[in-house]
CSV table of C-alpha atoms in Angstrom, one decimal:
chain,number,residue,atom,x,y,z
A,68,MET,CA,0.0,0.0,0.0
A,69,ALA,CA,1.3,3.4,-0.9
A,70,LYS,CA,2.7,5.7,1.8
A,71,GLU,CA,0.2,8.4,0.7
A,72,LYS,CA,-2.6,6.4,2.3
A,73,MET,CA,-1.3,7.5,5.7
A,74,ILE,CA,-1.7,11.1,6.7
A,75,SER,CA,-0.3,12.8,9.8
A,76,LEU,CA,-2.1,14.9,12.3
A,77,ILE,CA,0.0,17.0,14.7
A,78,LEU,CA,-1.5,18.1,18.0
A,79,ALA,CA,-0.1,21.5,18.6
A,80,GLY,CA,-2.8,23.3,20.6
A,81,GLY,CA,-1.8,22.8,24.2
A,82,GLN,CA,-1.0,25.7,26.4
A,83,GLY,CA,2.2,24.3,27.9
A,84,THR,CA,1.7,25.9,31.3
A,85,ARG,CA,4.8,24.1,32.7
A,86,LEU,CA,7.0,26.3,30.6
A,87,GLY,CA,5.8,29.3,32.5
A,88,LYS,CA,6.5,32.7,31.0
A,89,LEU,CA,7.8,31.1,27.8
A,90,THR,CA,4.3,30.1,26.7
A,91,LYS,CA,2.5,33.2,28.0
A,92,SER,CA,2.1,34.6,24.5
A,93,THR,CA,3.0,31.7,22.2
A,94,ALA,CA,2.2,28.0,21.7
A,95,LYS,CA,4.7,25.5,23.1
A,96,PRO,CA,5.6,24.0,19.7
A,97,ALA,CA,6.7,27.5,18.6
A,98,VAL,CA,9.2,27.8,21.5
A,99,PRO,CA,12.8,28.1,20.1
A,100,PHE,CA,15.2,25.2,20.5
A,101,GLY,CA,18.8,24.5,19.8
A,102,GLY,CA,19.7,27.9,18.5
A,103,ARG,CA,18.0,27.8,15.1
A,104,TYR,CA,14.9,25.7,15.5
A,105,ARG,CA,11.4,25.7,16.9
A,106,ILE,CA,10.2,22.6,18.8
A,107,ILE,CA,7.7,21.7,16.1
A,108,ASP,CA,10.5,21.5,13.5
A,109,PHE,CA,11.4,18.1,14.7
A,110,THR,CA,8.0,16.6,14.2
A,111,LEU,CA,7.5,18.2,10.8
A,112,SER,CA,10.9,17.1,9.6
A,113,ASN,CA,10.2,13.6,10.7
A,114,VAL,CA,6.9,13.6,8.7
A,115,ALA,CA,8.7,14.9,5.6
A,116,ASN,CA,11.7,12.5,6.0
A,117,SER,CA,9.3,9.6,6.4
A,118,GLY,CA,7.8,10.3,3.0
A,119,ILE,CA,4.4,11.4,4.4
A,120,LYS,CA,2.9,14.1,2.1
A,121,THR,CA,0.0,15.4,4.2
A,122,ALA,CA,0.1,17.0,7.6
A,123,GLY,CA,-2.7,18.6,9.5
A,124,VAL,CA,-1.5,20.8,12.3
A,125,ILE,CA,-4.1,21.2,15.0
A,126,THR,CA,-3.6,24.5,16.8
A,127,GLN,CA,-5.6,26.4,19.4
A,128,TYR,CA,-3.7,28.2,22.1
A,129,GLN,CA,-1.9,31.4,21.0
A,130,PRO,CA,-1.4,30.1,17.5
A,131,LEU,CA,-0.2,33.3,15.6
A,132,GLU,CA,3.6,32.7,15.9
A,133,LEU,CA,3.2,29.0,15.2
A,134,ASN,CA,1.0,29.6,12.1
A,135,ASP,CA,3.5,32.2,10.8
A,136,HIS,CA,6.4,29.8,11.4
A,137,ILE,CA,4.7,26.9,9.5
A,138,GLY,CA,3.4,29.1,6.6
A,139,ASN,CA,2.7,27.0,3.6
A,140,GLY,CA,5.0,24.2,4.7
A,141,SER,CA,7.6,24.9,2.0
A,142,SER,CA,10.5,24.8,4.6
A,143,TRP,CA,9.8,21.1,5.0
A,144,GLY,CA,8.9,20.4,1.4
A,145,LEU,CA,5.3,20.0,2.4
A,146,ASN,CA,3.8,22.5,-0.1
A,147,THR,CA,3.0,19.9,-2.8
A,148,ASN,CA,-0.2,19.6,-4.7
A,149,ARG,CA,-0.7,16.1,-3.4
A,150,GLY,CA,-1.1,16.8,0.3
A,151,GLY,CA,0.7,19.7,2.0
A,152,VAL,CA,0.3,21.4,5.4
A,153,THR,CA,-3.1,22.5,6.6
A,154,ILE,CA,-3.6,24.5,9.8
A,155,LEU,CA,-6.6,23.2,11.6
A,156,GLN,CA,-8.1,25.7,14.2
A,157,PRO,CA,-11.3,25.8,16.2
A,158,TYR,CA,-14.3,27.2,14.5
A,159,GLN,CA,-17.8,28.4,15.1
A,160,THR,CA,-20.9,26.6,13.7
A,161,SER,CA,-24.6,27.0,14.0
A,162,GLU,CA,-24.4,24.4,16.8
A,163,GLY,CA,-21.9,26.5,18.8
A,164,SER,CA,-18.2,26.6,19.5
A,165,LYS,CA,-15.9,23.9,18.2
A,166,MET,CA,-13.1,24.5,20.7
A,167,PHE,CA,-10.9,21.4,21.2
A,168,GLU,CA,-11.4,19.8,24.6
A,169,GLY,CA,-8.8,17.0,24.4
A,170,THR,CA,-6.6,15.1,22.0
A,171,ALA,CA,-9.2,12.7,20.7
A,172,HIS,CA,-11.9,15.5,20.7
A,173,ALA,CA,-9.5,17.5,18.4
A,174,ILE,CA,-9.4,14.7,15.9
A,175,TYR,CA,-13.2,14.2,16.1
A,176,GLN,CA,-13.7,17.9,15.4
A,177,ASN,CA,-11.6,17.5,12.2
A,178,ILE,CA,-13.3,14.4,10.8
A,179,ASP,CA,-14.4,16.3,7.7
A,180,TYR,CA,-10.8,17.3,6.9
A,181,ILE,CA,-9.6,13.7,7.4
A,182,ASP,CA,-12.4,12.3,5.3
A,183,GLN,CA,-11.4,14.6,2.5
A,184,GLN,CA,-7.9,13.0,2.5
A,185,ASP,CA,-9.5,9.5,2.5
A,186,PRO,CA,-6.6,7.8,4.4
A,187,ASP,CA,-6.3,4.2,5.4
A,188,TYR,CA,-4.2,5.2,8.4
A,189,VAL,CA,-3.9,8.3,10.5
A,190,LEU,CA,-0.6,9.0,12.3
A,191,ILE,CA,-1.3,11.2,15.3
A,192,LEU,CA,1.7,13.1,16.7
A,193,SER,CA,2.6,15.6,19.5
A,194,GLY,CA,4.2,18.8,18.2
A,195,ASP,CA,6.3,19.3,21.3
A,196,HIS,CA,8.9,16.5,21.4
A,197,ILE,CA,12.6,16.4,20.3
A,198,TYR,CA,13.6,13.3,18.4
A,199,LYS,CA,14.2,11.7,15.0
A,200,MET,CA,12.0,8.8,14.0
A,201,ASP,CA,11.0,7.0,10.8
A,202,TYR,CA,7.3,6.7,11.0
A,203,ASP,CA,7.2,4.4,7.9
A,204,GLU,CA,9.0,1.7,10.0
A,205,MET,CA,6.2,2.0,12.5
A,206,LEU,CA,3.6,1.8,9.8
A,207,GLN,CA,5.1,-1.4,8.4
A,208,GLU,CA,5.0,-3.0,11.9
A,209,HIS,CA,1.4,-1.9,12.3
A,210,LYS,CA,0.5,-3.6,9.1
A,211,LYS,CA,2.5,-6.7,9.9
A,212,ASN,CA,0.6,-7.1,13.2
A,213,ASN,CA,-2.7,-6.3,11.6
A,214,ALA,CA,-3.2,-3.9,14.4
A,215,ALA,CA,-6.1,-1.5,15.0
A,216,LEU,CA,-3.7,0.8,16.9
A,217,THR,CA,0.1,1.0,17.3
A,218,VAL,CA,1.6,3.2,20.0
A,219,GLY,CA,5.2,4.4,19.9
A,220,VAL,CA,6.9,3.7,23.3
A,221,LEU,CA,10.3,4.0,24.9
A,222,PRO,CA,11.7,3.2,28.4
A,223,VAL,CA,12.1,6.3,30.6
A,224,GLU,CA,13.7,6.8,34.0
A,225,TRP,CA,11.5,5.4,36.8
A,226,ASP,CA,11.3,8.8,38.6
A,227,GLU,CA,10.0,10.3,35.4
A,228,ALA,CA,7.4,7.6,34.6
A,229,SER,CA,4.5,9.3,36.4
A,230,ARG,CA,4.6,12.1,33.8
A,231,PHE,CA,3.7,9.8,31.0
A,232,GLY,CA,1.1,7.3,29.8
A,233,ILE,CA,2.6,4.0,30.9
A,234,MET,CA,1.8,0.6,29.4
A,235,ASN,CA,2.4,-3.1,30.0
A,236,THR,CA,2.9,-5.5,27.0
A,237,ASP,CA,3.2,-9.2,26.5
A,238,ASP,CA,6.0,-11.1,24.8
A,239,GLU,CA,4.7,-10.1,21.3
A,240,ASN,CA,4.5,-6.4,22.2
A,241,ARG,CA,0.8,-6.5,22.4
A,242,VAL,CA,-0.5,-3.9,24.9
A,243,THR,CA,-2.2,-5.5,27.9
A,244,GLU,CA,-2.7,-2.4,30.1
A,245,PHE,CA,-2.4,1.3,29.7
A,246,VAL,CA,-2.4,3.8,32.6
A,247,GLU,CA,-2.2,7.5,32.0
A,248,LYS,CA,0.3,9.4,34.3
A,249,PRO,CA,0.1,6.8,37.1
A,250,GLU,CA,1.0,8.0,40.6
A,251,HIS,CA,2.7,4.6,41.3
A,252,PRO,CA,3.8,3.2,37.9
A,253,GLU,CA,4.3,-0.5,37.5
A,254,SER,CA,6.3,-0.2,34.2
A,255,ASN,CA,8.6,2.4,32.7
A,256,LEU,CA,7.4,2.0,29.1
A,257,ALA,CA,6.2,5.4,28.2
A,258,SER,CA,3.9,6.4,25.4
A,259,MET,CA,5.6,8.9,23.1
A,260,GLY,CA,2.2,10.4,22.1
A,261,ILE,CA,2.7,8.8,18.7
A,262,TYR,CA,-0.3,6.7,17.4
A,263,ILE,CA,-1.1,4.9,14.2
A,264,PHE,CA,-4.8,4.1,13.9
A,265,ASN,CA,-6.7,2.3,11.2
A,266,TRP,CA,-8.8,5.3,10.3
A,267,GLN,CA,-12.2,3.6,9.8
A,268,THR,CA,-11.9,1.9,13.1
A,269,LEU,CA,-11.0,5.1,15.0
A,270,ARG,CA,-13.7,7.0,13.1
A,271,GLU,CA,-16.4,4.5,14.1
A,272,TYR,CA,-15.4,4.7,17.8
A,273,LEU,CA,-15.4,8.5,17.7
A,274,MET,CA,-18.7,8.8,15.9
A,275,ALA,CA,-20.4,6.2,18.2
A,276,GLY,CA,-19.0,8.0,21.3
A,277,TYR,CA,-20.1,11.4,20.3
A,278,SER,CA,-23.6,10.2,19.2
A,279,GLY,CA,-24.2,8.8,22.6
A,280,ASP,CA,-23.0,9.6,26.2
A,281,ASN,CA,-19.5,8.1,25.9
A,282,GLN,CA,-17.6,11.1,24.6
A,283,LEU,CA,-14.0,10.2,23.9
A,284,MET,CA,-12.0,13.4,24.8
A,285,ASP,CA,-8.5,12.0,25.2
A,286,PHE,CA,-6.5,9.2,23.7
A,287,GLY,CA,-4.8,8.2,26.9
A,288,LYS,CA,-7.7,8.4,29.2
A,289,HIS,CA,-10.6,7.3,27.0
A,290,VAL,CA,-9.7,5.9,23.5
A,291,ILE,CA,-6.9,3.5,24.3
A,292,PRO,CA,-8.6,2.0,27.4
A,293,LEU,CA,-11.8,1.5,25.3
A,294,PHE,CA,-9.8,-0.2,22.6
A,295,LEU,CA,-8.2,-2.5,25.2
A,296,MET,CA,-11.6,-3.2,26.9
A,297,ASN,CA,-13.0,-4.2,23.5
A,298,HIS,CA,-10.0,-6.5,22.7
A,299,GLU,CA,-8.9,-4.4,19.7
A,300,LYS,CA,-5.4,-5.3,18.6
A,301,VAL,CA,-3.2,-2.7,20.2
A,302,PHE,CA,0.6,-3.0,19.8
A,303,ALA,CA,3.6,-1.1,21.1
A,304,HIS,CA,6.3,0.0,18.7
A,305,ALA,CA,9.6,0.3,20.6
A,306,PHE,CA,11.8,3.3,19.9
A,307,ASN,CA,15.4,3.2,21.2
A,308,GLY,CA,16.7,6.5,19.9
A,309,TYR,CA,17.1,9.9,21.5
A,310,TRP,CA,13.7,11.4,22.6
A,311,ARG,CA,12.9,14.3,24.9
A,312,ASP,CA,9.7,15.8,26.2
A,313,VAL,CA,10.6,19.4,26.7
A,314,GLY,CA,7.5,20.4,28.5
A,315,THR,CA,9.2,21.9,31.5
A,316,VAL,CA,11.7,24.7,32.0
A,317,GLN,CA,14.2,22.2,33.4
A,318,SER,CA,13.7,19.6,30.6
A,319,LEU,CA,14.0,22.3,27.9
A,320,TRP,CA,17.2,23.6,29.4
A,321,GLN,CA,18.6,20.1,29.8
A,322,ALA,CA,17.9,19.1,26.2
A,323,ASN,CA,19.6,22.2,24.9
A,324,MET,CA,22.7,21.5,27.1
A,325,GLU,CA,22.7,17.9,25.7
A,326,LEU,CA,23.3,19.4,22.2
A,327,LEU,CA,26.6,20.6,23.5
A,328,ASP,CA,27.5,17.7,25.8
A,329,ALA,CA,26.4,14.8,23.5
A,330,PRO,CA,25.8,16.1,20.0
A,331,GLU,CA,25.8,12.5,18.7
A,332,ASN,CA,22.4,12.0,20.3
A,333,LEU,CA,20.5,14.1,17.7
A,334,GLN,CA,23.1,14.2,15.0
A,335,LEU,CA,21.9,17.5,13.6
A,336,GLN,CA,24.6,17.4,11.0
A,337,ASP,CA,23.2,14.2,9.4
A,338,LYS,CA,22.3,15.0,5.8
A,339,ASP,CA,20.3,11.8,5.5
A,340,TRP,CA,17.7,13.0,8.1
A,341,GLN,CA,17.9,16.7,8.3
A,342,ILE,CA,15.9,18.9,10.6
A,343,TYR,CA,14.4,21.7,8.6
A,344,SER,CA,13.2,25.1,9.8
A,345,GLN,CA,12.0,28.3,8.4
A,346,SER,CA,15.1,30.2,7.4
A,347,GLU,CA,15.9,33.8,6.8
A,348,ALA,CA,18.8,35.3,4.9
A,349,LEU,CA,20.7,36.7,7.8
A,350,PRO,CA,24.3,37.9,8.1
A,351,ALA,CA,26.8,35.6,9.7
A,352,ALA,CA,27.4,35.8,13.5
A,353,MET,CA,30.2,38.1,14.5
A,354,ILE,CA,32.7,37.3,17.4
A,355,THR,CA,34.8,40.3,18.2
A,356,ALA,CA,38.5,40.3,19.1
A,357,GLY,CA,37.8,40.7,22.8
A,358,ALA,CA,35.2,38.0,23.0
A,359,ASP,CA,35.8,34.6,24.5
A,360,VAL,CA,33.6,31.7,23.3
A,361,LYS,CA,34.0,28.1,24.5
A,362,ASN,CA,31.8,25.0,23.8
A,363,ALA,CA,28.8,27.0,22.5
A,364,THR,CA,26.6,27.4,19.4
A,365,ILE,CA,26.2,30.9,18.0
A,366,SER,CA,23.5,31.5,15.5
A,367,ASP,CA,23.3,33.9,12.6
A,368,ALA,CA,23.2,37.7,13.1
A,369,SER,CA,24.5,37.4,16.6
A,370,ILE,CA,27.2,39.8,17.9
A,371,ILE,CA,29.4,38.5,20.7
A,372,GLU,CA,31.6,41.0,22.5
A,373,GLY,CA,31.7,39.2,25.9
A,374,ASN,CA,32.3,35.7,27.3
A,375,VAL,CA,30.2,32.7,26.4
A,376,GLU,CA,30.8,29.3,27.7
A,377,HIS,CA,28.7,26.1,27.4
A,378,ALA,CA,25.7,27.9,26.0
A,379,VAL,CA,23.2,27.8,23.1
A,380,LEU,CA,22.6,31.2,21.5
A,381,SER,CA,19.8,31.8,19.0
A,382,LYS,CA,19.9,34.2,16.1
A,383,SER,CA,20.3,38.0,16.5
A,384,VAL,CA,21.5,37.8,20.1
A,385,LYS,CA,23.8,40.6,21.3
A,386,VAL,CA,26.3,40.0,24.1
A,387,GLU,CA,28.0,43.2,25.1
A,388,GLN,CA,31.5,43.7,26.5
A,389,GLY,CA,32.2,42.2,29.9
A,390,ALA,CA,29.0,40.2,29.9
A,391,GLN,CA,29.2,36.5,30.9
A,392,ILE,CA,26.9,33.7,29.8
A,393,LYS,CA,27.5,30.2,31.1
A,394,ASP,CA,25.4,27.0,31.1
A,395,SER,CA,22.4,28.8,29.5
A,396,MET,CA,20.1,29.1,26.5
A,397,VAL,CA,19.4,32.5,25.0
A,398,MET,CA,16.5,32.9,22.6
A,399,PRO,CA,16.3,35.1,19.4
A,400,GLY,CA,16.7,38.8,19.7
A,401,ALA,CA,17.8,38.9,23.3
A,402,LYS,CA,20.3,41.5,24.5
A,403,ILE,CA,22.8,40.8,27.3
A,404,GLY,CA,24.0,44.2,28.4
A,405,LYS,CA,27.5,45.2,29.4
A,406,ASN,CA,28.9,43.4,32.4
A,407,ALA,CA,25.6,41.4,32.8
A,408,LYS,CA,25.9,37.8,34.1
A,409,VAL,CA,23.8,34.8,33.1
A,410,GLU,CA,24.2,31.3,34.6
A,411,TYR,CA,22.0,28.3,34.5
A,412,ALA,CA,19.2,30.2,32.8
A,413,ILE,CA,16.9,30.5,29.8
A,414,ILE,CA,16.5,34.0,28.4
A,415,GLY,CA,13.3,34.5,26.4
A,416,GLU,CA,13.0,36.1,22.9
A,417,ASN,CA,13.8,39.8,22.8
A,418,ALA,CA,14.5,40.0,26.5
A,419,VAL,CA,16.9,42.7,27.7
A,420,LEU,CA,19.4,42.4,30.5
A,421,GLU,CA,20.6,45.9,31.2
A,422,GLU,CA,24.1,46.7,32.2
A,423,GLY,CA,25.2,44.9,35.3
A,424,ALA,CA,22.1,42.8,35.6
A,425,ALA,CA,22.5,39.2,36.8
A,426,VAL,CA,20.3,36.1,36.2
A,427,ILE,CA,21.6,33.3,38.2
A,428,GLY,CA,20.1,29.8,38.5
A,429,THR,CA,21.3,26.4,39.6
A,430,PRO,CA,21.5,23.1,37.8
A,431,ASP,CA,18.3,22.1,39.7
A,432,GLN,CA,16.5,25.4,39.5
A,433,ILE,CA,16.9,27.1,36.1
A,434,ALA,CA,16.4,30.9,36.1
A,435,LEU,CA,13.9,32.1,33.6
A,436,VAL,CA,13.4,35.5,31.8
A,437,GLY,CA,10.3,35.8,29.8
A,438,TYR,CA,9.7,37.1,26.2
A,439,GLY,CA,10.5,40.8,26.0
A,440,GLU,CA,11.1,41.0,29.8
A,441,ILE,CA,13.6,43.7,31.0
A,442,VAL,CA,15.9,42.9,33.8
A,443,HIS,CA,17.4,46.1,35.2
A,444,GLY,CA,21.0,46.6,36.1
A,445,GLY,CA,22.1,45.7,39.6
A,446,TYR,CA,19.2,43.3,39.9
A,447,VAL,CA,19.9,39.6,40.6
A,448,LYS,CA,17.2,37.3,39.3
A,449,SER,CA,17.1,33.6,40.3
């Protein structure tokens, strides 16, 4: 069966409250990552690299920056006549608001769009994870197992397991139990928020649920348990590569630091599986004679006059003389003033640290400066 029979639907409408100030005015998938990317670039690039031609991006919370970033999908080669990127937002009908109330509800609200594509399979993805994955391999396993649903899983640290949907499997990787964010997990096999459904099967469940009293709002809480209860064939697809949920300030900072400490994890230089992003024609970064830069990434149009060590700097960042940045991530357009000091911190887009300001965190408590926030000189923020 041709790859074109599977379409992708990317869930990108969550508020991302655990990122605090960083998602006050923008959607989590639009948050910058790794100097030159936005978080959603990884999912969109995986879709394109897997040979999938159609992507529906479901947005809701603060979508303007995300919509502008995705545009017509040309940055990922997804602007073809056969498929392409479609932004799917809530809408108003004669029956009332169509706001999305959960992951499965968001799919139900877009049934008309999916039916227009006439797929055999739907690949449902989260737009806020960092990884590289070939979804076609997962599809081939799904077909081999004659599954109704296949869930992408990977083992996580036990102390992180309660943040995820956790499942138990038998010797043939068939899922026997699924528990969403268990307080006391019995397994560390976490759902990656990646699902392949047989479309007609999922469609029948959603339509039956919403025509009665069993409204299926969420995949983890409602759809997957119902599939298991009805003895549908649900399988796990094991993923052993690098994968990060960057849903918290700490995890976002950690994943950025891992680009410096273990670049082989993501292999961003790999031309066979490139991560694409919207690109601008910007001048090269400038590092002046008095600057000192060690183990850092410096993106286009940045001007470095101070000291930068073990840090990820996005485009158009200015670091003035005497300023010090260490163990930190700095987002686009930020200005670090003369003699300012930044340690264990994330500095938001277009933030300004005035001369002599200090933003000091710790490895366990990352300091955060929001988008456009101004930190005045002589002020220590932690």
